[in-house]
Coordinates of C-alpha atoms (C1' of nucleotides) in Angstrom, one line a residue:
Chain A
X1 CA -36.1 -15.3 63.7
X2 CA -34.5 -16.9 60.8
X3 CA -31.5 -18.0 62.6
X4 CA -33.6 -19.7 65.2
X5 CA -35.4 -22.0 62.0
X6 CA -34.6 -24.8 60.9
X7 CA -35.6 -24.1 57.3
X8 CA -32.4 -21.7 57.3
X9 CA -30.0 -24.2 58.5
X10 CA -31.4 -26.5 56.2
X11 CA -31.2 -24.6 53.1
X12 CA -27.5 -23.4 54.1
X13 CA -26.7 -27.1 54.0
X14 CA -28.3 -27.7 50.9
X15 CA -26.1 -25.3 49.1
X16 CA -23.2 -27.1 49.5
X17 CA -25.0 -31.2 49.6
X18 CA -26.8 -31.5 46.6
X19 CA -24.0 -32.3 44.1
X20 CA -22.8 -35.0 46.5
X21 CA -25.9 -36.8 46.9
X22 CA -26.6 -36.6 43.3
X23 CA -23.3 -38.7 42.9
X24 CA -23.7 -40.7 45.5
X25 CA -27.1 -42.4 44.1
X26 CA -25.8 -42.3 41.0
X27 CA -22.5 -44.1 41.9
X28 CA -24.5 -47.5 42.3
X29 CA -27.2 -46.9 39.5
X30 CA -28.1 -45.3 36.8
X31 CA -31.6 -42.9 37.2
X32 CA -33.2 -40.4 35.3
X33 CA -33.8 -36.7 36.7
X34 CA -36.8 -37.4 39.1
X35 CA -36.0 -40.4 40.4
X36 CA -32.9 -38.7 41.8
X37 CA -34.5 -36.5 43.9
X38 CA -36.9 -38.9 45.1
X39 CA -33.5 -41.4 45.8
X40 CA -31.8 -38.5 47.7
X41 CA -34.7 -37.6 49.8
X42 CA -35.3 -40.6 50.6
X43 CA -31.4 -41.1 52.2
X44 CA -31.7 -37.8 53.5
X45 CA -35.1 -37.7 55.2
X46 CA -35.7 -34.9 52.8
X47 CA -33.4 -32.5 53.9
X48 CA -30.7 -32.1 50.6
X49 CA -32.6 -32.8 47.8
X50 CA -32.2 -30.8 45.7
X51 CA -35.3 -29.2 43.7
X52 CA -36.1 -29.4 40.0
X53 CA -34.8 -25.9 38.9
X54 CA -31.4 -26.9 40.6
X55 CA -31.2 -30.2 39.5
X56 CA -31.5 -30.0 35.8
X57 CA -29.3 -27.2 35.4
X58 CA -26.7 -29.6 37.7
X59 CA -27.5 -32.7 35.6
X60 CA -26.7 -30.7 32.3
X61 CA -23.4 -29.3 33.9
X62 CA -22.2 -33.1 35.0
X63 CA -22.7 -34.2 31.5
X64 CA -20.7 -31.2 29.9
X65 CA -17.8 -32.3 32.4
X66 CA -18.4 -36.0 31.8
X67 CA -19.2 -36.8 35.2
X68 CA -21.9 -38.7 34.1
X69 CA -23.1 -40.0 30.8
X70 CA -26.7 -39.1 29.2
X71 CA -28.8 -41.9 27.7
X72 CA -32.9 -40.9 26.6
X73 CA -35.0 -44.1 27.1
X74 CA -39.3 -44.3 25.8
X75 CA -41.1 -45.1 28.8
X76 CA -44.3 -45.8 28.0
X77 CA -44.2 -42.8 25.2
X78 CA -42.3 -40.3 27.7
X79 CA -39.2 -38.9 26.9
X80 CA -36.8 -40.5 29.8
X81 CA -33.3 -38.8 30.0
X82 CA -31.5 -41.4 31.8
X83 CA -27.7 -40.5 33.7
X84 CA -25.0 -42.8 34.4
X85 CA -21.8 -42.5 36.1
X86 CA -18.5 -42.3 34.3
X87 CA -15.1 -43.2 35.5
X88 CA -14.1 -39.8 35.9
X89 CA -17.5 -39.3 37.9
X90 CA -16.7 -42.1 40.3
X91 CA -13.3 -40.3 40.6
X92 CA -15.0 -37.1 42.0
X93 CA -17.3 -39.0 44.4
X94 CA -14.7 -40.8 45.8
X95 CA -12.7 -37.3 46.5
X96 CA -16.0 -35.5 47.6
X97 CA -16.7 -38.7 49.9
X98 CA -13.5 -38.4 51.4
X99 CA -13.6 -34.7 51.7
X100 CA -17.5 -34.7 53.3
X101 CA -16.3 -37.8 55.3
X102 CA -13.6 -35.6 57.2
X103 CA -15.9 -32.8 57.8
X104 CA -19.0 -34.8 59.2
X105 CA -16.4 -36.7 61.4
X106 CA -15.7 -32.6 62.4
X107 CA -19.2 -32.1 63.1
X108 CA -19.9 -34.8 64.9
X109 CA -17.1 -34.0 67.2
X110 CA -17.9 -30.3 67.7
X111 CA -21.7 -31.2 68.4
X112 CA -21.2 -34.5 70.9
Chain B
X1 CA -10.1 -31.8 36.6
X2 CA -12.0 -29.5 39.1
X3 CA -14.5 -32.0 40.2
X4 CA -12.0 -34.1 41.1
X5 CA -10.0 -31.9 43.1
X6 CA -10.1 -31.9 46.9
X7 CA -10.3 -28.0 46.3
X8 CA -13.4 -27.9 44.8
X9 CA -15.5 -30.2 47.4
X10 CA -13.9 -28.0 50.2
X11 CA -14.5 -24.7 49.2
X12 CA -18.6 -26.0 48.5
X13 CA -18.3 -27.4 52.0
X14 CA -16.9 -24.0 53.1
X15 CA -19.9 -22.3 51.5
X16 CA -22.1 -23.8 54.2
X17 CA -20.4 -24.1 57.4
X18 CA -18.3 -21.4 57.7
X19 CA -21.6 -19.7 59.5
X20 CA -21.7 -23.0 61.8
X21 CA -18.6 -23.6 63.1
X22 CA -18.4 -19.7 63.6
X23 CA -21.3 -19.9 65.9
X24 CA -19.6 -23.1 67.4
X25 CA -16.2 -21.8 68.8
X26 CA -18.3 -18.6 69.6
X27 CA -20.6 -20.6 71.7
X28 CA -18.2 -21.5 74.5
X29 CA -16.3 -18.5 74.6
X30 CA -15.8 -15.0 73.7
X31 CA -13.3 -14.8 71.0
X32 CA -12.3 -11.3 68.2
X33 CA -12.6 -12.1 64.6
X34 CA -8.9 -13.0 63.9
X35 CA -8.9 -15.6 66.2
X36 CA -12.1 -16.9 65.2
X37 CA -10.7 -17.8 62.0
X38 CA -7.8 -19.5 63.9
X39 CA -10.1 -21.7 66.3
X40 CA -12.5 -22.6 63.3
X41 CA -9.5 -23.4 61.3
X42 CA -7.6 -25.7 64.2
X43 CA -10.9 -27.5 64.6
X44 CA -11.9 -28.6 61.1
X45 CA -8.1 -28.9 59.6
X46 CA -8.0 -25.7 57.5
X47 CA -11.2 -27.0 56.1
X48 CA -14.0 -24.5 56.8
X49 CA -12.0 -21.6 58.4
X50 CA -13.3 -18.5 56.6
X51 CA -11.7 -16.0 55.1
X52 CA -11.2 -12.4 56.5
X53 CA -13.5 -11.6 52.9
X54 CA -16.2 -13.6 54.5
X55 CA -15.8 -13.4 58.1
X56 CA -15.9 -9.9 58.6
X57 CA -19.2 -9.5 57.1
X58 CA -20.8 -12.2 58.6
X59 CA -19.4 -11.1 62.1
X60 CA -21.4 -7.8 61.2
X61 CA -24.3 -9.6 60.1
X62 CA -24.5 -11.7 63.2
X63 CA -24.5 -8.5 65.1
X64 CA -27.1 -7.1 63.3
X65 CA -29.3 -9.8 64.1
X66 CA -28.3 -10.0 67.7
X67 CA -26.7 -13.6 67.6
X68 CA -23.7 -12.6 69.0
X69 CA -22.3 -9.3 71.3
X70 CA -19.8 -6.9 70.1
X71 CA -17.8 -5.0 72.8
X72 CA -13.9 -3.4 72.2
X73 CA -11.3 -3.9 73.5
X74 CA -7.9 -2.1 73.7
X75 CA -4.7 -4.6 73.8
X76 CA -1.4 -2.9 73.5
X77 CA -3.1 0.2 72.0
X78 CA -4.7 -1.9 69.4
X79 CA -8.3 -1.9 68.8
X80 CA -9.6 -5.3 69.1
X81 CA -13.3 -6.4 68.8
X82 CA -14.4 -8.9 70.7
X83 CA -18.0 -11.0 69.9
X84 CA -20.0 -12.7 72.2
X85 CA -22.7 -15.1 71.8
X86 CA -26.5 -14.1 72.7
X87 CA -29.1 -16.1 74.4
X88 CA -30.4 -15.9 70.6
X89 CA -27.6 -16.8 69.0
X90 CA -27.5 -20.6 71.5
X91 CA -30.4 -21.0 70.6
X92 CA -29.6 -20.6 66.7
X93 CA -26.8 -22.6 67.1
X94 CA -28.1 -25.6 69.2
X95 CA -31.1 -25.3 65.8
X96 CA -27.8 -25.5 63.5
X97 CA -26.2 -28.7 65.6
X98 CA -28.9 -30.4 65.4
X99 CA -29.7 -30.3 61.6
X100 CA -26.0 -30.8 61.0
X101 CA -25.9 -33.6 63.0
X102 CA -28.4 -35.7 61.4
X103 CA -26.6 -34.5 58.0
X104 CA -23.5 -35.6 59.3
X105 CA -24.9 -39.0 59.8
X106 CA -26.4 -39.3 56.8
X107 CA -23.0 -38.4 55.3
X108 CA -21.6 -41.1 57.2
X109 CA -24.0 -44.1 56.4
X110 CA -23.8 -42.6 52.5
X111 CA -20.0 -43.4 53.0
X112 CA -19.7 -46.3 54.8
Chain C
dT1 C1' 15.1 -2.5 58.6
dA2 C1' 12.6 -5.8 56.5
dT3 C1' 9.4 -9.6 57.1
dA4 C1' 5.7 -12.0 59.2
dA5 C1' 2.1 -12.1 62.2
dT6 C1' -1.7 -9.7 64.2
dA7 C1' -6.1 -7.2 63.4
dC8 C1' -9.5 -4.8 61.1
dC9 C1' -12.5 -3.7 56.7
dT10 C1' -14.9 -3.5 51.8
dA11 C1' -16.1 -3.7 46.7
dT12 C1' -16.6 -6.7 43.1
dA13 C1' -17.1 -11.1 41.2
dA14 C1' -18.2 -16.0 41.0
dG15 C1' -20.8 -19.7 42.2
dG16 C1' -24.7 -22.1 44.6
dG17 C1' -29.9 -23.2 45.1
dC18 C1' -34.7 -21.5 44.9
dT19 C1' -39.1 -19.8 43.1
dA20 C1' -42.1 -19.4 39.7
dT21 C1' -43.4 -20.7 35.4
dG22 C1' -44.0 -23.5 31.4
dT23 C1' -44.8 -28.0 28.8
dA24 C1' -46.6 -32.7 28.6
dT25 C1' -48.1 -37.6 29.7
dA26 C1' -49.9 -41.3 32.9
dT27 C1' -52.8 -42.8 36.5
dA28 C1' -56.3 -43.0 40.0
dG29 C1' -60.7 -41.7 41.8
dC30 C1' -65.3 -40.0 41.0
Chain D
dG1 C1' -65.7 -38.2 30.8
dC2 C1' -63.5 -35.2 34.2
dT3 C1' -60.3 -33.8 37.6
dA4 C1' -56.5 -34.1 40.6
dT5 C1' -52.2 -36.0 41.4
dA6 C1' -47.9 -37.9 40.1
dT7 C1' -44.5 -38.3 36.8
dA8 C1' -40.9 -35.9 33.8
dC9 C1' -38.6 -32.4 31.7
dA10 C1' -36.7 -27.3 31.4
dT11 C1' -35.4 -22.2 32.2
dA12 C1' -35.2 -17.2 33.7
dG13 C1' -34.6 -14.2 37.4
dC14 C1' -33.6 -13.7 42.1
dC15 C1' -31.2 -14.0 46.5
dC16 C1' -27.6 -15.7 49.3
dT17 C1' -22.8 -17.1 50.5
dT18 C1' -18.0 -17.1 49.9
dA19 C1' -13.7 -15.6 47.6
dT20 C1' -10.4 -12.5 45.6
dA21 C1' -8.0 -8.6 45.8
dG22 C1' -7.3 -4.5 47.7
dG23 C1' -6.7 -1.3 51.7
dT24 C1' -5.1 0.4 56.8
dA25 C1' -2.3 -0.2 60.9
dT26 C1' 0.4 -2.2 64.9
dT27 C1' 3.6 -5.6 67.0
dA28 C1' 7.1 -9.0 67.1
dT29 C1' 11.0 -11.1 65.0
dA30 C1' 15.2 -11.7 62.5

DNA sequence: TATAATACCTATAAGGGCTATGTATATAGC
DNA sequence: GCTATATACATAGCCCTTATAGGTATTATA
């Protein structure tokens, strides 16, 4: 039963996770697209990162609102869109790390 | 700016553990949907309490899919409908607590 | 008698992520 | 040279989840 899987638990919390850990591995470096996922499922043991349909679309929505800055780099002859961080960026990822450190505190306390 | 707003992170946050911290305060006692709303919310500072919107409709869903027990009640006259957790619905939520948990930690070391 | 709290419910909309699909280059193994 | 895999980007259509705004009704309080 769905409920009983953990794939349905998983993708529930993936809803809400992605645009955090896309900030958080951004907050320290600047990466393009794939290496993002790869960053935040390798923090996350795989579990929120997010896949390439959502993440593009996200990407191209935290440029529009300047949360992070779009450079293209030639890698080799590939086409490398490359994101960085901007202040107002850092700005949200310090108020969604406060706000997800609060909740996990919540969690924590409601599952020990 | 909505991305910086503590308003934006929380209701994202919302959007994934309203269905988690229901099954939680259901999971150690019987409770009816208003006061579900009211344990959820004391627990987790306002954060992740549902709304009646969302609640009742989960509440029904949950039903559906035998996680939890509906039986009524009659307080003062007043129809009240009381929803217990099912040997199903444990188990979904010890599945939920768990992959919550590691995300939580996660969360935490992302933070830190 | 008016207001807030209790208690339930639903339709519509808004906002997320996913699946499937498409394009293209680089690299490793055979 | 050929093939499979990894790298790297992008989008349309779908499904799921919650919120907003509306509705009904009783009880307690001021």
């Amino acid at each position: 039963m769905k409920y009983e899987s953990q794939e349905y638990w998983a993708s529930l919390i993936k809803m809400s996770l992605s645009r955090f850990f896309i900030l958080h591995v951004l907050h320290s470096q600047s990466l393009h697209g794939y290496e993002i996922t790869k960053q935040v499922a390798a923090i996350t043991n795989g579990c929120c990162a997010p896949t390439e349909g959502s993440l593009y679309p996200v990407l191209k929505e935290f440029v529009n609102n300047d949360l992070v800055r779009l450079e293209v780099e030639f890698v080799g002859g590939r086409e490398r869109k490359v994101y960085t961080i901007t202040d107002s960026g850092q700005r949200a990822y310090a108020v969604a790390g406060k706000a997800w450190g609060e909740v996990a505190a919540y969690i924590l306390a409601a599952i020990k």
